[in-house]
Amino acid sequence: MPIEIVRVPVLSDNYVWLVHEATSGETLVVDPAVAEPVLAAAEARGWKITQIWNTHWHPDHVGGNAEIKAATGCIITGPAAEAERISTLDVQVGGGDVVQLGGMRAMVLDVPAHTAGHIAYHFATEQVAFVGDTLFAMGCGRLFEGTAAQMFDNMRTLEALGDATAIYCAHEYTLSNARFAVTVEPDNAALQQRVSDVVAARERGEATVPTTIALERATNPFMRARSVEELAARRAAKDAA
């Protein structure tokens, strides 16, 4: 694969993603909550960080921007709709724009709901998407600044990327999401098997993301919601759980 992706666990349950494009030597950071572990991970591999891509403005996704930029001189790209809330942005983008890492092109997708200007980045040729807090393994982001209708549309947008697409989200929420999911679809055999797999993985101290669109279509109660109303009810129930 022309790009190499490394998971950097930070804070209590965040994942920062390092993406290295070997031909150009460029290295990208997606949603750096903090700087030090990210800089250390890049240095350990001999990679020079040249870019940061933010999906939304929340501090646990942009908190490392300034320090990483100071250390590396990297260019920071993020959602134009949230530029007033991300003071470190150099490049503002929105849905339909294309961003590049070396020779690799990624399409920007508008996926508002968790925040009003949330975006995702899709490398179509690599079948990889970085989705921030929009889609999780068996979950979706809380509707802090948007609506269930927007999140329902987001599920369709991401679903259309294709079953083989690997989904890199920003948190290890899978076990909690799994426990809720089985209350929604207790007779879903694929979900029961996945929950068993997730419990075993977490007991071994293993990460459960990235996930895939195929897995989410089979087991994610929010992607599987058949209407906006059903998604809204499921989101409200999860928030109250």
Tab-separated table of C-alpha atoms in Angstrom:
chain	number	residue	atom	x	y	z
A	1	MET	CA	0.000	0.000	0.000
A	2	PRO	CA	1.443	3.419	-0.930
A	3	ILE	CA	0.392	4.800	2.449
A	4	GLU	CA	1.257	3.423	5.865
A	5	ILE	CA	-1.075	4.226	8.754
A	6	VAL	CA	-0.010	4.156	12.406
A	7	ARG	CA	-2.320	4.421	15.404
A	8	VAL	CA	-1.149	6.689	18.227
A	9	PRO	CA	-3.262	6.199	21.398
A	10	VAL	CA	-3.531	9.369	23.505
A	11	LEU	CA	-5.554	10.678	26.445
A	12	SER	CA	-8.021	8.099	27.790
A	13	ASP	CA	-9.517	6.797	24.560
A	14	ASN	CA	-8.428	8.960	21.605
A	15	TYR	CA	-6.618	7.722	18.533
A	16	VAL	CA	-4.439	10.050	16.483
A	17	TRP	CA	-3.500	8.701	13.051
A	18	LEU	CA	-0.097	9.089	11.394
A	19	VAL	CA	-0.258	8.560	7.637
A	20	HIS	CA	3.006	8.181	5.723
A	21	GLU	CA	3.321	8.342	1.939
A	22	ALA	CA	6.631	6.677	1.131
A	23	THR	CA	7.193	7.999	-2.385
A	24	SER	CA	7.135	11.651	-1.348
A	25	GLY	CA	8.253	11.066	2.232
A	26	GLU	CA	5.308	13.142	3.445
A	27	THR	CA	3.658	12.329	6.764
A	28	LEU	CA	0.204	13.475	7.798
A	29	VAL	CA	-1.339	13.693	11.261
A	30	VAL	CA	-5.118	13.314	11.547
A	31	ASP	CA	-6.793	14.982	14.537
A	32	PRO	CA	-3.899	15.433	16.981
A	33	ALA	CA	-5.370	15.745	20.455
A	34	VAL	CA	-1.904	16.357	21.883
A	35	ALA	CA	1.531	16.783	20.367
A	36	GLU	CA	4.220	14.922	22.305
A	37	PRO	CA	3.262	11.266	21.636
A	38	VAL	CA	2.604	12.092	17.973
A	39	LEU	CA	5.967	13.766	17.491
A	40	ALA	CA	7.641	10.841	19.266
A	41	ALA	CA	5.890	8.264	17.077
A	42	ALA	CA	6.946	10.054	13.904
A	43	GLU	CA	10.514	10.489	15.123
A	44	ALA	CA	10.771	6.812	16.043
A	45	ARG	CA	10.012	5.938	12.429
A	46	GLY	CA	12.202	8.612	10.897
A	47	TRP	CA	9.153	10.353	9.444
A	48	LYS	CA	8.863	14.121	9.013
A	49	ILE	CA	5.394	15.498	9.685
A	50	THR	CA	4.405	17.800	6.816
A	51	GLN	CA	0.652	18.133	7.284
A	52	ILE	CA	-2.171	18.006	9.825
A	53	TRP	CA	-5.768	17.343	8.802
A	54	ASN	CA	-8.538	18.184	11.263
A	55	THR	CA	-12.068	16.802	11.009
A	56	HIS	CA	-13.691	19.198	13.498
A	57	TRP	CA	-12.951	21.807	16.109
A	58	HIS	CA	-13.202	19.883	19.388
A	59	PRO	CA	-10.082	20.317	21.546
A	60	ASP	CA	-9.373	16.577	21.659
A	61	HIS	CA	-8.906	16.748	17.880
A	62	VAL	CA	-6.982	19.997	17.468
A	63	GLY	CA	-5.173	20.402	20.803
A	64	GLY	CA	-1.809	19.361	19.381
A	65	ASN	CA	-1.950	21.538	16.274
A	66	ALA	CA	0.107	24.493	17.422
A	67	GLU	CA	2.879	22.496	19.079
A	68	ILE	CA	3.281	20.119	16.140
A	69	LYS	CA	3.355	23.057	13.726
A	70	ALA	CA	5.959	24.813	15.848
A	71	ALA	CA	8.119	21.690	15.857
A	72	THR	CA	7.759	20.768	12.185
A	73	GLY	CA	6.496	23.730	10.155
A	74	CYS	CA	3.643	21.578	8.848
A	75	ILE	CA	0.571	22.863	7.006
A	76	ILE	CA	-2.745	22.525	8.841
A	77	THR	CA	-5.953	21.826	6.915
A	78	GLY	CA	-9.446	21.708	8.354
A	79	PRO	CA	-13.122	22.549	7.910
A	80	ALA	CA	-13.820	25.991	6.490
A	81	ALA	CA	-17.132	26.065	8.360
A	82	GLU	CA	-15.256	25.858	11.668
A	83	ALA	CA	-12.291	28.088	10.858
A	84	GLU	CA	-13.278	30.601	13.521
A	85	ARG	CA	-12.948	27.847	16.125
A	86	ILE	CA	-9.635	26.406	14.864
A	87	SER	CA	-7.191	29.297	15.018
A	88	THR	CA	-4.269	27.259	13.657
A	89	LEU	CA	-5.731	26.480	10.212
A	90	ASP	CA	-3.648	27.320	7.134
A	91	VAL	CA	-6.009	25.756	4.580
A	92	GLN	CA	-9.804	25.696	4.779
A	93	VAL	CA	-11.755	22.980	2.957
A	94	GLY	CA	-15.282	21.687	2.536
A	95	GLY	CA	-17.195	18.942	0.824
A	96	GLY	CA	-16.028	18.245	-2.717
A	97	ASP	CA	-12.559	19.688	-2.209
A	98	VAL	CA	-9.516	17.504	-2.819
A	99	VAL	CA	-6.484	17.372	-0.530
A	100	GLN	CA	-3.214	15.595	-1.242
A	101	LEU	CA	-0.567	13.671	0.639
A	102	GLY	CA	2.303	13.311	-1.795
A	103	GLY	CA	0.746	11.725	-4.853
A	104	MET	CA	-2.305	10.451	-2.976
A	105	ARG	CA	-5.570	12.362	-3.337
A	106	ALA	CA	-8.341	12.454	-0.757
A	107	MET	CA	-11.849	13.809	-1.218
A	108	VAL	CA	-13.321	15.969	1.531
A	109	LEU	CA	-16.816	14.890	2.625
A	110	ASP	CA	-19.256	17.092	4.529
A	111	VAL	CA	-20.596	15.075	7.488
A	112	PRO	CA	-22.180	17.604	9.876
A	113	ALA	CA	-24.131	16.645	13.015
A	114	HIS	CA	-21.564	15.961	15.755
A	115	THR	CA	-20.372	19.491	15.016
A	116	ALA	CA	-21.867	21.890	12.492
A	117	GLY	CA	-18.911	21.817	10.096
A	118	HIS	CA	-17.545	18.298	10.636
A	119	ILE	CA	-15.753	16.815	7.604
A	120	ALA	CA	-14.153	13.497	6.673
A	121	TYR	CA	-11.314	12.591	4.298
A	122	HIS	CA	-11.628	9.715	1.809
A	123	PHE	CA	-8.704	8.162	-0.072
A	124	ALA	CA	-10.742	6.383	-2.759
A	125	THR	CA	-7.825	4.528	-4.360
A	126	GLU	CA	-6.719	3.207	-0.976
A	127	GLN	CA	-10.264	2.546	0.277
A	128	VAL	CA	-9.534	4.442	3.484
A	129	ALA	CA	-11.561	7.155	5.229
A	130	PHE	CA	-10.779	9.263	8.281
A	131	VAL	CA	-14.113	10.152	9.836
A	132	GLY	CA	-13.336	11.822	13.169
A	133	ASP	CA	-16.343	11.513	15.470
A	134	THR	CA	-19.033	10.853	12.859
A	135	LEU	CA	-18.951	7.056	12.584
A	136	PHE	CA	-17.573	4.732	15.242
A	137	ALA	CA	-17.371	0.973	15.452
A	138	MET	CA	-21.020	0.127	16.205
A	139	GLY	CA	-21.728	3.780	16.996
A	140	CYS	CA	-21.981	7.360	15.807
A	141	GLY	CA	-21.133	10.729	17.275
A	142	ARG	CA	-23.431	12.580	19.616
A	143	LEU	CA	-25.576	15.243	17.938
A	144	PHE	CA	-23.991	18.218	19.656
A	145	GLU	CA	-24.485	20.792	16.883
A	146	GLY	CA	-26.651	19.033	14.322
A	147	THR	CA	-29.667	16.857	13.745
A	148	ALA	CA	-30.607	13.222	13.420
A	149	ALA	CA	-31.509	13.935	9.789
A	150	GLN	CA	-27.955	15.084	9.138
A	151	MET	CA	-26.515	12.016	10.831
A	152	PHE	CA	-28.859	9.761	8.860
A	153	ASP	CA	-27.553	11.403	5.666
A	154	ASN	CA	-23.989	10.942	6.917
A	155	MET	CA	-24.591	7.221	7.280
A	156	ARG	CA	-25.700	7.094	3.630
A	157	THR	CA	-22.679	9.139	2.531
A	158	LEU	CA	-20.261	6.809	4.303
A	159	GLU	CA	-22.146	3.652	3.349
A	160	ALA	CA	-21.730	4.666	-0.301
A	161	LEU	CA	-17.931	4.514	0.033
A	162	GLY	CA	-18.234	0.740	-0.311
A	163	ASP	CA	-18.021	-2.300	1.951
A	164	ALA	CA	-14.240	-2.678	1.670
A	165	THR	CA	-13.526	0.867	2.853
A	166	ALA	CA	-11.541	0.966	6.095
A	167	ILE	CA	-12.926	3.484	8.578
A	168	TYR	CA	-10.475	5.237	10.874
A	169	CYS	CA	-12.373	6.928	13.685
A	170	ALA	CA	-10.925	8.888	16.558
A	171	HIS	CA	-11.975	6.988	19.674
A	172	GLU	CA	-11.936	3.541	21.262
A	173	TYR	CA	-15.640	3.490	22.117
A	174	THR	CA	-16.355	0.043	20.692
A	175	LEU	CA	-17.072	-1.919	23.862
A	176	SER	CA	-19.576	0.644	25.138
A	177	ASN	CA	-21.155	0.852	21.688
A	178	ALA	CA	-21.378	-2.937	21.498
A	179	ARG	CA	-23.214	-3.196	24.798
A	180	PHE	CA	-25.796	-0.723	23.555
A	181	ALA	CA	-26.077	-2.252	20.091
A	182	VAL	CA	-27.153	-5.641	21.422
A	183	THR	CA	-30.045	-4.004	23.265
A	184	VAL	CA	-31.269	-2.629	19.932
A	185	GLU	CA	-30.855	-5.810	17.877
A	186	PRO	CA	-30.611	-8.749	20.293
A	187	ASP	CA	-31.311	-11.277	17.522
A	188	ASN	CA	-28.618	-10.023	15.116
A	189	ALA	CA	-26.232	-12.993	14.849
A	190	ALA	CA	-23.491	-10.948	13.177
A	191	LEU	CA	-23.691	-8.433	16.014
A	192	GLN	CA	-23.528	-11.152	18.672
A	193	GLN	CA	-20.374	-12.557	17.081
A	194	ARG	CA	-18.809	-9.129	16.793
A	195	VAL	CA	-19.510	-8.310	20.422
A	196	SER	CA	-17.804	-11.539	21.440
A	197	ASP	CA	-14.806	-10.665	19.270
A	198	VAL	CA	-14.615	-7.140	20.686
A	199	VAL	CA	-14.769	-8.291	24.295
A	200	ALA	CA	-11.938	-10.745	23.640
A	201	ALA	CA	-9.850	-8.125	21.836
A	202	ARG	CA	-10.234	-5.587	24.622
A	203	GLU	CA	-9.350	-8.194	27.253
A	204	ARG	CA	-6.111	-8.717	25.305
A	205	GLY	CA	-5.527	-4.961	25.289
A	206	GLU	CA	-5.997	-4.716	21.521
A	207	ALA	CA	-7.520	-1.822	19.593
A	208	THR	CA	-10.792	-2.441	17.765
A	209	VAL	CA	-10.437	0.171	15.019
A	210	PRO	CA	-10.135	0.659	12.137
A	211	THR	CA	-13.410	-0.923	11.206
A	212	THR	CA	-14.988	-1.354	7.748
A	213	ILE	CA	-18.180	-0.242	6.099
A	214	ALA	CA	-19.149	-3.909	5.704
A	215	LEU	CA	-18.881	-4.504	9.455
A	216	GLU	CA	-20.845	-1.364	10.225
A	217	ARG	CA	-23.596	-2.191	7.750
A	218	ALA	CA	-23.985	-5.547	9.487
A	219	THR	CA	-23.752	-4.461	13.128
A	220	ASN	CA	-24.017	-0.682	13.643
A	221	PRO	CA	-27.478	0.303	14.944
A	222	PHE	CA	-27.109	3.847	13.602
A	223	MET	CA	-26.044	2.871	10.107
A	224	ARG	CA	-28.780	0.204	10.159
A	225	ALA	CA	-31.500	2.640	11.246
A	226	ARG	CA	-34.223	2.608	8.579
A	227	SER	CA	-35.391	6.176	9.076
A	228	VAL	CA	-34.366	9.484	10.613
A	229	GLU	CA	-36.860	8.872	13.406
A	230	GLU	CA	-35.371	5.484	14.209
A	231	LEU	CA	-31.853	6.892	14.281
A	232	ALA	CA	-33.008	9.742	16.522
A	233	ALA	CA	-34.642	7.317	18.947
A	234	ARG	CA	-31.539	5.133	19.054
A	235	ARG	CA	-29.264	8.138	19.592
A	236	ALA	CA	-31.457	9.406	22.437
A	237	ALA	CA	-31.447	5.960	24.039
A	238	LYS	CA	-27.656	5.689	23.768
A	239	ASP	CA	-27.224	9.163	25.271
A	240	ALA	CA	-29.377	8.117	28.225
A	241	ALA	CA	-27.679	4.747	28.711
